[in-house]
Amino acid sequence: MRRVNGMLLCREPECQICATSPEAVTVHFDCFTLFRRECKSIYLLQRLWIFSAWRVPWRQGPTSVIHDDLTVIPAGCPIPILARIPPELVRMIREYSSSSILWRFGLALKLAEQLSTSDAVSGDLVSIPLRDLSSWERGGPLVSRTPNQPEAQCVYLTIDSLGIKKLERIPYAPSYNPHPFKSSLFVIAQERYVENITARFKFGALRLELPELHPSLSPVGLQTWDTSSVPYPEHTYVFQGDVTSYTQFRTIDFQSVTGITFLFSHGEVLKIHAHSATAPTAMPTVKRLPRRRQQVVSWLYLPISPNDNVVAFGTLADRHLKYGVCFLFRLRLAGDVVVGECAGIEHPFAITSAPIVALIHDAPEQRPVSVIAAAFKATSRLEITSFPYKGLSTPSFPMANFSSASLQNTIRVQVFADEHGYCRGILLDYSNGARRALGQCRVGVDLAKCYTAPSYVCFRNVYFRWGTLLRKAVMVEGTGTGGHHHTEEGWICCKDCELAFWCNSTEVEMSVITKEG
């Protein structure tokens, strides 16, 4: 809950009180004053309501694709050079000054101009059962179904930042393509799931009204995807979580990512970021978390080399074990990579037997990720495999996330450090083209020191004062020569060792994995 001007604004997802209360949208008072002064529409308040509320395609629907143009330069901008520089630079400036009134006023003026020139669009509210609607596209008319029209098996919706963009009826679901869209969502629903849904049409916009349920019952909705097609059930396996009628699915296409950052906190995955050429750092994903969560989240990085590919994926075989979330990725070159709170666990993993093309997860607005699934090119069965390391000692601090890597055949080692110089994570490149990570490699955020073909990687576990408490940390450095020495005691020098790395948001500990465990 957040109090604004004496009012409590609820941010609780699936809130039953909100589900039965009148809808509302929030707007800055100064932006509203400017908009009201500049907008010339005779239906000013009605149009503003439809534009704002109907960006959510149905009540309590997905809001993740609602975004504003970050490159809008308002007329009469006091910084005229902004209108002459590339949009990419404007977007970067906007991200570093997001609270500036300049950007809010720019959007308010743009909206006032847009709504002033579209009064010709009908303001009459039209309601029609969705089963009677054949097609519609934003700005166009409703097209009703005719008696002799062939039966369609699926309703296909395209959703963007302004709400529902397009409605179609298709004879069958298209073949699965795991490529995700950043600014669009899609609904592919069989006819029987939309029987009692009503389509509302006003001012050229479309919104769905779903059947109301008693507050004590589970909410209803439509499943949304960030891919334009949905995987066949026989080519998908859900490892954890309960899929509902309103789950919002997100897809990670392994063919188009350079890595994945899992944002862990207290044994839960809060967010997942897919790294790519257009999204090289996980910081924008972290920024979507509440500020307090941003300070206590662990960035667990899984690098995926362009030469490598994921051949299997799995989780702990017993989903009910109270050890937190733990994943196992099997890569063709990098081998088995464990991600999550797995330290000291020797329970088996359930993994796929066929290569996966995509990792699928849900995207709750304000809650941790609860659904993890994998999509395959063909039907896959599950296999049981043991934890890669036996007899690992339990770390000395709670909620420790585990990772491991060998130093054998490394050609480059990057050490990511915090503001005090202590190691947060290590990224290793191997001669066969593989990559592995230890700890928190906050790519594009923390400074990284690079060691090319080091003869030794040396580390020293230390303590530092964190407020009134002593916390564990580690110092790491590489050397290119065999003959080296350290002035302090406690350094452990590793040549072809296998390293174990434990970390949470405030502590780090390293050790060498012996042959016995």
Coordinates of C-alpha atoms in Angstrom, one line a residue:
M1 CA 0.0 0.0 0.0
R2 CA 1.1 3.6 -0.7
R3 CA -0.5 6.7 0.7
V4 CA -0.8 9.6 -1.8
N5 CA -2.6 12.8 -0.7
G6 CA -4.3 11.0 2.1
M7 CA -5.5 8.1 -0.2
L8 CA -4.3 4.6 -0.1
L9 CA -3.3 3.2 -3.5
C10 CA -3.5 -0.6 -3.6
R11 CA -0.8 -2.4 -5.5
E12 CA -1.7 -5.9 -4.4
P13 CA -2.2 -8.2 -7.4
E14 CA -5.4 -10.2 -7.5
C15 CA -6.9 -8.0 -4.7
Q16 CA -10.5 -9.1 -4.2
I17 CA -11.6 -5.7 -2.9
C18 CA -10.2 -4.0 -6.0
A19 CA -11.9 -6.6 -8.2
T20 CA -15.3 -5.5 -6.9
S21 CA -14.7 -1.8 -6.5
P22 CA -15.1 1.0 -9.1
E23 CA -12.1 1.3 -11.4
A24 CA -9.7 4.2 -11.1
V25 CA -6.6 5.5 -12.7
T26 CA -4.0 7.9 -11.2
V27 CA -2.6 11.0 -12.9
H28 CA -0.3 13.8 -11.8
F29 CA -2.2 16.9 -10.9
D30 CA 0.1 19.2 -12.9
C31 CA -0.1 16.9 -16.0
F32 CA -3.9 16.8 -15.8
T33 CA -4.0 20.6 -15.5
L34 CA -1.8 21.0 -18.6
F35 CA -3.8 18.4 -20.5
R36 CA -7.1 20.0 -19.7
R37 CA -5.9 23.4 -20.8
E38 CA -4.5 22.2 -24.1
C39 CA -7.0 19.5 -25.2
K40 CA -9.7 20.8 -27.4
S41 CA -12.0 17.8 -27.5
I42 CA -15.6 18.3 -26.3
Y43 CA -15.4 14.8 -24.7
L44 CA -12.2 15.6 -22.9
L45 CA -12.8 13.6 -19.7
Q46 CA -14.4 10.7 -21.4
R47 CA -11.6 10.4 -23.9
L48 CA -9.0 10.6 -21.2
W49 CA -10.7 7.9 -19.2
I50 CA -11.0 5.5 -22.2
F51 CA -7.4 6.2 -23.2
S52 CA -6.1 5.6 -19.6
A53 CA -8.3 2.7 -18.3
W54 CA -8.6 0.8 -21.6
R55 CA -4.8 0.5 -21.9
V56 CA -5.4 -2.5 -19.7
P57 CA -7.2 -4.9 -22.1
W58 CA -9.6 -6.2 -19.4
R59 CA -10.1 -5.5 -15.8
Q60 CA -7.1 -6.7 -13.7
G61 CA -5.5 -7.6 -17.0
P62 CA -1.7 -7.4 -18.0
T63 CA 0.0 -4.0 -17.6
S64 CA 3.6 -5.1 -18.5
V65 CA 3.5 -3.8 -22.1
I66 CA 2.1 -0.4 -21.0
H67 CA 4.9 2.1 -21.6
D68 CA 5.3 5.6 -22.8
D69 CA 7.4 6.9 -25.7
L70 CA 10.7 7.8 -24.0
T71 CA 11.8 10.0 -26.9
V72 CA 8.9 12.6 -27.0
I73 CA 10.3 16.1 -27.0
P74 CA 7.6 18.6 -26.0
A75 CA 6.9 21.7 -28.1
G76 CA 8.8 24.7 -26.7
C77 CA 11.3 22.5 -25.0
P78 CA 13.8 24.7 -23.0
I79 CA 16.6 22.4 -24.2
P80 CA 16.3 22.7 -28.0
I81 CA 19.3 20.5 -28.7
L82 CA 17.2 17.5 -27.6
A83 CA 15.2 17.8 -30.8
R84 CA 18.3 17.4 -32.9
I85 CA 20.0 14.4 -31.4
P86 CA 19.3 10.7 -32.2
P87 CA 16.3 9.1 -30.4
E88 CA 18.7 6.5 -28.8
L89 CA 20.5 9.3 -27.0
V90 CA 17.3 10.9 -26.0
R91 CA 16.1 7.6 -24.5
M92 CA 19.4 7.3 -22.5
I93 CA 19.0 10.9 -21.2
R94 CA 15.4 10.2 -20.4
E95 CA 16.3 7.1 -18.4
Y96 CA 18.8 9.1 -16.3
S97 CA 16.3 11.9 -15.6
S98 CA 13.0 10.0 -15.5
S99 CA 11.6 12.1 -12.7
S100 CA 12.0 15.4 -14.6
I101 CA 8.8 17.3 -15.3
L102 CA 10.0 17.8 -18.9
W103 CA 9.2 14.3 -20.0
R104 CA 5.8 14.2 -18.2
F105 CA 4.7 17.4 -19.8
G106 CA 5.9 16.2 -23.2
L107 CA 3.6 13.2 -22.9
A108 CA 0.7 15.3 -21.6
L109 CA 1.0 17.7 -24.6
K110 CA 1.3 14.9 -27.1
L111 CA -1.8 13.2 -25.7
A112 CA -3.8 16.5 -25.7
E113 CA -3.0 17.0 -29.4
Q114 CA -3.9 13.4 -30.2
L115 CA -7.2 13.5 -28.5
S116 CA -8.1 16.9 -29.9
T117 CA -8.0 15.7 -33.5
S118 CA -10.1 12.5 -33.2
D119 CA -13.6 13.7 -32.1
A120 CA -15.0 12.3 -35.4
V121 CA -14.6 8.8 -33.9
S122 CA -17.8 7.6 -32.4
G123 CA -18.2 8.1 -28.6
D124 CA -21.2 5.8 -28.3
L125 CA -20.6 2.7 -26.2
V126 CA -21.2 -0.5 -28.2
S127 CA -21.4 -3.9 -26.5
I128 CA -21.4 -7.2 -28.4
P129 CA -20.7 -10.8 -27.3
L130 CA -17.2 -11.7 -28.3
R131 CA -18.6 -14.9 -30.0
D132 CA -20.5 -12.7 -32.4
L133 CA -17.4 -10.6 -33.4
S134 CA -15.4 -11.7 -36.4
S135 CA -12.6 -9.2 -36.5
W136 CA -11.5 -5.7 -35.5
E137 CA -8.4 -3.5 -35.8
R138 CA -7.8 -0.2 -33.8
G139 CA -9.3 2.7 -35.6
G140 CA -11.5 0.5 -37.8
P141 CA -15.1 -0.8 -37.5
L142 CA -16.3 -3.9 -35.8
V143 CA -16.9 -6.8 -38.2
S144 CA -19.6 -9.2 -37.0
R145 CA -19.7 -12.8 -37.8
T146 CA -22.2 -14.0 -40.5
P147 CA -24.3 -17.1 -40.4
N148 CA -22.4 -18.7 -43.3
Q149 CA -19.0 -17.8 -42.0
P150 CA -16.7 -20.9 -41.4
E151 CA -16.2 -21.9 -37.8
A152 CA -12.9 -20.7 -36.3
Q153 CA -11.2 -22.6 -33.6
C154 CA -9.3 -19.8 -32.0
V155 CA -9.7 -16.1 -31.0
Y156 CA -6.4 -14.3 -31.6
L157 CA -5.7 -11.0 -29.8
T158 CA -2.8 -8.6 -30.3
I159 CA -2.1 -6.2 -27.4
D160 CA 0.3 -3.3 -27.3
S161 CA 0.9 -0.3 -24.9
L162 CA -2.5 1.2 -25.8
G163 CA -4.5 -1.9 -25.1
I164 CA -6.1 -4.3 -27.6
K165 CA -4.7 -3.5 -31.1
K166 CA -6.3 -6.3 -33.2
L167 CA -8.8 -9.1 -32.9
E168 CA -9.0 -12.0 -35.3
R169 CA -10.5 -15.4 -35.7
I170 CA -8.2 -18.2 -37.0
P171 CA -9.0 -21.8 -37.9
Y172 CA -6.1 -23.3 -36.0
A173 CA -3.2 -22.3 -33.7
P174 CA 0.0 -21.3 -35.7
S175 CA 3.2 -23.3 -35.4
Y176 CA 5.3 -22.3 -32.4
N177 CA 7.9 -19.7 -32.8
P178 CA 9.9 -19.0 -29.5
H179 CA 11.0 -15.5 -30.6
P180 CA 9.5 -13.0 -28.0
F181 CA 8.2 -9.5 -28.7
K182 CA 9.2 -6.7 -26.3
S183 CA 6.2 -4.4 -26.9
S184 CA 3.4 -6.8 -27.7
L185 CA 1.4 -9.5 -26.0
F186 CA -0.8 -12.1 -27.6
V187 CA -3.8 -14.2 -26.6
I188 CA -4.7 -17.4 -28.5
A189 CA -7.8 -18.8 -26.9
Q190 CA -10.0 -21.6 -28.0
E191 CA -13.6 -20.7 -28.7
R192 CA -15.0 -22.3 -25.6
Y193 CA -13.0 -20.1 -23.3
V194 CA -14.5 -16.8 -24.7
E195 CA -18.2 -17.9 -24.6
N196 CA -19.2 -15.4 -21.9
I197 CA -16.9 -12.5 -22.7
T198 CA -18.3 -9.2 -23.9
A199 CA -16.5 -6.8 -26.2
R200 CA -16.9 -3.0 -25.4
F201 CA -16.2 -0.5 -28.2
K202 CA -15.9 3.3 -27.7
F203 CA -13.8 6.1 -29.3
G204 CA -12.2 3.6 -31.6
A205 CA -10.9 1.5 -28.8
L206 CA -11.8 -2.1 -27.7
R207 CA -11.9 -3.6 -24.3
L208 CA -13.1 -7.0 -23.0
E209 CA -15.5 -7.5 -20.1
L210 CA -15.0 -10.9 -18.5
P211 CA -17.7 -12.6 -16.5
E212 CA -17.9 -11.6 -12.9
L213 CA -17.3 -14.2 -10.1
H214 CA -18.1 -14.1 -6.5
P215 CA -15.2 -12.5 -4.5
S216 CA -14.4 -15.8 -2.7
L217 CA -13.7 -17.5 -6.1
S218 CA -10.4 -17.4 -8.0
P219 CA -10.1 -14.5 -10.5
V220 CA -10.6 -15.2 -14.2
G221 CA -8.7 -13.9 -17.2
L222 CA -7.0 -14.9 -20.4
Q223 CA -3.5 -16.3 -20.7
T224 CA -1.1 -13.9 -22.4
W225 CA 2.1 -14.6 -24.2
D226 CA 5.0 -12.5 -25.5
T227 CA 5.2 -14.8 -28.5
S228 CA 2.9 -14.7 -31.5
S229 CA 2.2 -18.5 -31.1
V230 CA 1.9 -21.0 -28.3
P231 CA 3.8 -24.2 -27.8
Y232 CA 1.9 -27.4 -28.1
P233 CA 1.1 -29.0 -24.7
E234 CA 2.9 -32.2 -25.7
H235 CA 6.1 -30.2 -26.4
T236 CA 6.0 -28.4 -23.1
Y237 CA 6.8 -29.4 -19.5
V238 CA 5.9 -27.3 -16.4
F239 CA 8.5 -27.9 -13.7
Q240 CA 7.0 -25.8 -10.9
G241 CA 4.0 -23.6 -10.3
D242 CA 0.3 -23.7 -11.1
V243 CA -0.7 -22.4 -14.4
T244 CA -4.0 -20.5 -14.2
S245 CA -6.5 -19.1 -16.8
Y246 CA -4.8 -15.7 -16.4
T247 CA -1.1 -16.5 -16.3
Q248 CA 1.1 -14.0 -18.1
F249 CA 3.8 -16.0 -19.9
R250 CA 7.2 -14.7 -20.8
T251 CA 9.7 -16.6 -23.1
I252 CA 13.5 -16.8 -23.3
D253 CA 14.6 -17.9 -26.8
F254 CA 18.0 -19.6 -26.3
Q255 CA 18.9 -18.8 -30.0
S256 CA 18.8 -15.0 -29.4
V257 CA 20.2 -14.5 -25.9
T258 CA 23.8 -14.1 -24.6
G259 CA 22.9 -15.0 -21.0
I260 CA 20.2 -15.0 -18.3
T261 CA 20.2 -13.2 -15.0
F262 CA 18.0 -14.6 -12.3
L263 CA 17.2 -12.1 -9.5
F264 CA 17.0 -14.1 -6.3
S265 CA 15.9 -13.1 -2.9
H266 CA 15.2 -15.3 0.1
G267 CA 15.1 -18.4 -2.0
E268 CA 12.7 -17.0 -4.6
V269 CA 13.1 -15.8 -8.2
L270 CA 11.8 -12.2 -8.3
K271 CA 12.5 -11.4 -11.9
I272 CA 14.4 -13.0 -14.9
H273 CA 16.3 -11.0 -17.4
A274 CA 17.3 -12.3 -20.8
H275 CA 20.6 -10.6 -22.0
S276 CA 20.9 -9.7 -25.7
A277 CA 22.5 -7.1 -27.9
T278 CA 19.5 -4.8 -27.3
A279 CA 19.3 -5.6 -23.5
P280 CA 22.9 -6.1 -22.4
T281 CA 22.3 -5.4 -18.7
A282 CA 19.7 -6.5 -16.2
M283 CA 19.5 -3.1 -14.5
P284 CA 16.2 -2.1 -16.2
T285 CA 14.7 -5.3 -14.9
V286 CA 16.0 -4.7 -11.4
K287 CA 14.5 -1.2 -11.5
R288 CA 11.0 -2.7 -11.9
L289 CA 11.4 -4.1 -8.4
P290 CA 10.4 -2.1 -5.3
R291 CA 13.3 -0.1 -4.0
R292 CA 13.7 -2.1 -0.9
R293 CA 13.9 -5.4 -2.9
Q294 CA 16.5 -3.8 -5.2
Q295 CA 18.9 -3.6 -2.3
V296 CA 18.6 -7.3 -1.2
V297 CA 18.4 -9.1 -4.5
S298 CA 21.2 -11.4 -5.8
W299 CA 22.0 -11.3 -9.5
L300 CA 22.8 -14.9 -10.6
Y301 CA 24.2 -14.8 -14.1
L302 CA 24.1 -17.8 -16.5
P303 CA 26.3 -16.9 -19.6
I304 CA 25.5 -18.7 -22.9
S305 CA 28.4 -18.5 -25.4
P306 CA 27.5 -18.0 -29.1
N307 CA 29.3 -21.4 -29.6
D308 CA 27.3 -23.2 -27.0
N309 CA 23.7 -24.3 -26.5
V310 CA 21.4 -25.6 -23.8
V311 CA 20.8 -29.3 -24.2
A312 CA 18.8 -30.0 -21.0
F313 CA 17.1 -28.1 -18.2
G314 CA 15.7 -29.2 -14.8
T315 CA 14.9 -28.5 -11.2
L316 CA 15.0 -30.4 -8.0
A317 CA 13.1 -33.7 -8.4
D318 CA 11.1 -33.1 -5.2
R319 CA 9.3 -29.7 -5.7
H320 CA 8.3 -29.6 -2.0
L321 CA 11.8 -29.7 -0.5
K322 CA 12.3 -26.5 1.5
Y323 CA 15.7 -25.6 0.1
G324 CA 14.6 -22.7 -2.1
V325 CA 14.6 -22.6 -5.9
C326 CA 17.4 -24.4 -7.7
F327 CA 17.9 -25.0 -11.4
L328 CA 20.2 -27.2 -13.4
F329 CA 21.2 -26.2 -17.0
R330 CA 23.1 -28.7 -19.1
L331 CA 25.1 -26.9 -21.8
R332 CA 26.9 -28.7 -24.7
L333 CA 30.3 -27.1 -24.0
A334 CA 30.0 -25.6 -20.5
G335 CA 28.6 -28.8 -18.9
D336 CA 26.2 -28.8 -15.9
V337 CA 25.6 -25.4 -14.4
V338 CA 23.7 -25.1 -11.1
V339 CA 21.8 -21.8 -10.4
G340 CA 20.1 -21.0 -7.1
E341 CA 20.1 -21.9 -3.4
C342 CA 21.6 -25.3 -3.8
A343 CA 24.5 -25.4 -1.3
G344 CA 24.8 -28.6 0.6
I345 CA 21.9 -30.3 -1.3
E346 CA 22.5 -33.8 -2.6
H347 CA 19.0 -34.5 -3.8
P348 CA 18.4 -35.5 -7.4
F349 CA 17.3 -33.2 -10.2
A350 CA 14.6 -34.0 -12.8
I351 CA 15.9 -32.8 -16.2
T352 CA 14.6 -33.0 -19.8
S353 CA 15.8 -35.7 -22.1
A354 CA 15.6 -33.5 -25.3
P355 CA 17.2 -30.1 -26.1
I356 CA 14.9 -27.2 -25.2
V357 CA 14.3 -24.3 -27.5
A358 CA 12.9 -21.9 -24.9
L359 CA 12.5 -21.3 -21.2
I360 CA 9.0 -20.1 -20.2
H361 CA 8.1 -18.4 -17.0
D362 CA 5.3 -16.3 -15.6
A363 CA 5.5 -12.6 -15.0
P364 CA 3.4 -11.6 -12.0
E365 CA 3.1 -7.8 -11.5
Q366 CA 4.2 -7.7 -7.8
R367 CA 5.0 -11.3 -6.8
P368 CA 7.9 -13.7 -7.4
V369 CA 8.1 -15.9 -10.4
S370 CA 6.0 -19.1 -9.7
V371 CA 5.9 -20.9 -13.1
I372 CA 9.0 -22.4 -14.8
A373 CA 8.5 -24.5 -18.0
A374 CA 10.5 -25.7 -21.0
A375 CA 9.5 -25.9 -24.6
F376 CA 11.0 -28.6 -26.9
K377 CA 11.0 -29.2 -30.6
A378 CA 9.6 -32.7 -30.0
T379 CA 8.1 -34.6 -27.1
S380 CA 10.5 -35.1 -24.2
R381 CA 10.5 -37.2 -21.1
L382 CA 12.1 -36.5 -17.8
E383 CA 15.3 -38.1 -16.5
I384 CA 16.6 -38.2 -13.0
T385 CA 20.2 -37.1 -12.5
S386 CA 22.2 -36.6 -9.3
F387 CA 23.6 -33.3 -8.0
P388 CA 27.0 -32.7 -9.7
Y389 CA 28.9 -32.4 -6.4
K390 CA 28.7 -34.7 -3.4
G391 CA 29.5 -33.8 0.2
L392 CA 29.7 -30.0 -0.2
S393 CA 29.9 -28.3 3.1
T394 CA 27.1 -26.0 4.1
P395 CA 28.1 -22.3 3.9
S396 CA 28.4 -20.3 7.1
F397 CA 25.7 -17.7 6.2
P398 CA 22.0 -18.2 5.3
M399 CA 20.2 -18.1 1.9
A400 CA 23.5 -18.8 0.1
N401 CA 23.3 -19.3 -3.7
F402 CA 25.7 -21.8 -5.1
S403 CA 27.8 -21.8 -8.3
S404 CA 31.0 -23.6 -9.4
A405 CA 33.5 -23.6 -12.2
S406 CA 36.8 -25.1 -13.2
L407 CA 40.0 -23.1 -13.9
Q408 CA 41.3 -25.7 -16.3
N409 CA 41.7 -24.4 -19.9
T410 CA 40.5 -20.9 -19.1
I411 CA 41.7 -18.2 -21.5
R412 CA 40.2 -15.2 -19.8
V413 CA 38.9 -14.4 -16.3
Q414 CA 36.9 -11.3 -15.4
V415 CA 36.5 -10.4 -11.8
F416 CA 33.5 -8.2 -10.9
A417 CA 34.0 -6.1 -7.8
D418 CA 31.8 -4.0 -5.5
E419 CA 32.5 -0.4 -4.5
H420 CA 35.0 -1.7 -1.8
G421 CA 37.0 -3.8 -4.2
Y422 CA 35.6 -7.1 -2.9
C423 CA 34.7 -9.7 -5.5
R424 CA 31.0 -10.1 -6.4
G425 CA 31.4 -12.6 -9.2
I426 CA 33.8 -14.1 -11.7
L427 CA 33.2 -14.7 -15.4
L428 CA 35.4 -17.4 -17.1
D429 CA 36.0 -18.0 -20.8
Y430 CA 37.4 -21.4 -21.9
S431 CA 39.5 -22.5 -24.9
N432 CA 36.6 -24.7 -26.2
G433 CA 34.3 -21.6 -26.5
A434 CA 32.3 -22.2 -23.3
R435 CA 31.6 -19.7 -20.6
R436 CA 30.7 -20.1 -16.9
A437 CA 30.0 -17.7 -14.1
L438 CA 30.6 -17.7 -10.3
G439 CA 28.5 -15.6 -8.0
Q440 CA 27.0 -12.2 -9.1
C441 CA 28.3 -11.0 -12.4
R442 CA 26.4 -7.8 -12.8
V443 CA 27.2 -7.3 -16.4
G444 CA 27.2 -3.6 -17.5
V445 CA 26.9 -2.4 -13.9
D446 CA 30.0 -3.4 -11.8
L447 CA 33.6 -2.7 -12.8
A448 CA 35.3 -5.9 -14.0
K449 CA 39.1 -6.5 -14.1
C450 CA 40.2 -8.8 -16.9
Y451 CA 43.0 -11.4 -16.7
T452 CA 44.0 -13.0 -20.0
A453 CA 45.3 -16.6 -19.7
P454 CA 46.2 -16.3 -16.0
S455 CA 48.6 -18.9 -14.6
Y456 CA 46.9 -18.7 -11.2
V457 CA 43.6 -17.4 -9.8
C458 CA 44.1 -16.5 -6.1
F459 CA 41.5 -15.8 -3.5
R460 CA 41.4 -14.8 0.1
N461 CA 38.3 -15.0 2.3
V462 CA 38.0 -12.0 4.7
Y463 CA 35.5 -10.3 6.9
F464 CA 34.3 -6.7 6.6
R465 CA 32.0 -4.6 8.8
W466 CA 28.5 -4.1 7.5
G467 CA 26.8 -1.7 9.9
T468 CA 27.2 -3.3 13.3
L469 CA 27.8 -6.8 11.8
L470 CA 30.7 -8.7 10.4
R471 CA 30.1 -10.1 7.0
K472 CA 32.1 -12.5 4.8
A473 CA 33.8 -11.3 1.6
V474 CA 36.4 -12.5 -0.8
M475 CA 39.4 -10.9 -2.6
V476 CA 40.3 -12.3 -6.0
E477 CA 43.2 -11.6 -8.4
G478 CA 44.9 -13.3 -11.2
T479 CA 48.5 -13.6 -12.2
G480 CA 50.2 -14.4 -15.5
T481 CA 53.4 -15.8 -14.0
G482 CA 54.1 -18.9 -12.0
G483 CA 56.3 -17.2 -9.5
H484 CA 54.2 -14.8 -7.4
H485 CA 53.7 -14.0 -3.7
H486 CA 51.2 -12.3 -1.5
T487 CA 52.0 -9.9 1.3
E488 CA 49.0 -11.0 3.5
E489 CA 48.4 -14.4 4.8
G490 CA 45.4 -16.5 3.9
W491 CA 45.6 -16.4 0.1
I492 CA 44.8 -19.6 -1.8
C493 CA 46.4 -19.9 -5.2
C494 CA 44.7 -22.1 -7.7
K495 CA 45.9 -23.3 -11.1
D496 CA 43.6 -26.0 -12.5
C497 CA 41.3 -26.2 -9.5
E498 CA 37.5 -26.4 -9.4
L499 CA 36.0 -23.5 -7.4
A500 CA 32.9 -23.4 -5.3
F501 CA 31.3 -20.0 -4.8
W502 CA 28.5 -19.1 -2.3
C503 CA 26.8 -15.7 -2.2
N504 CA 23.8 -13.8 -1.1
S505 CA 23.1 -10.1 -1.4
T506 CA 25.6 -9.1 1.3
E507 CA 28.1 -12.0 1.8
V508 CA 30.5 -14.1 -0.3
E509 CA 32.6 -17.2 0.4
M510 CA 34.9 -19.3 -1.9
S511 CA 36.6 -22.6 -1.6
V512 CA 38.3 -25.3 -3.6
I513 CA 36.3 -28.4 -4.5
T514 CA 38.3 -31.5 -3.8
K515 CA 38.0 -34.9 -5.5
E516 CA 36.3 -36.3 -2.4
G517 CA 33.7 -33.5 -2.6

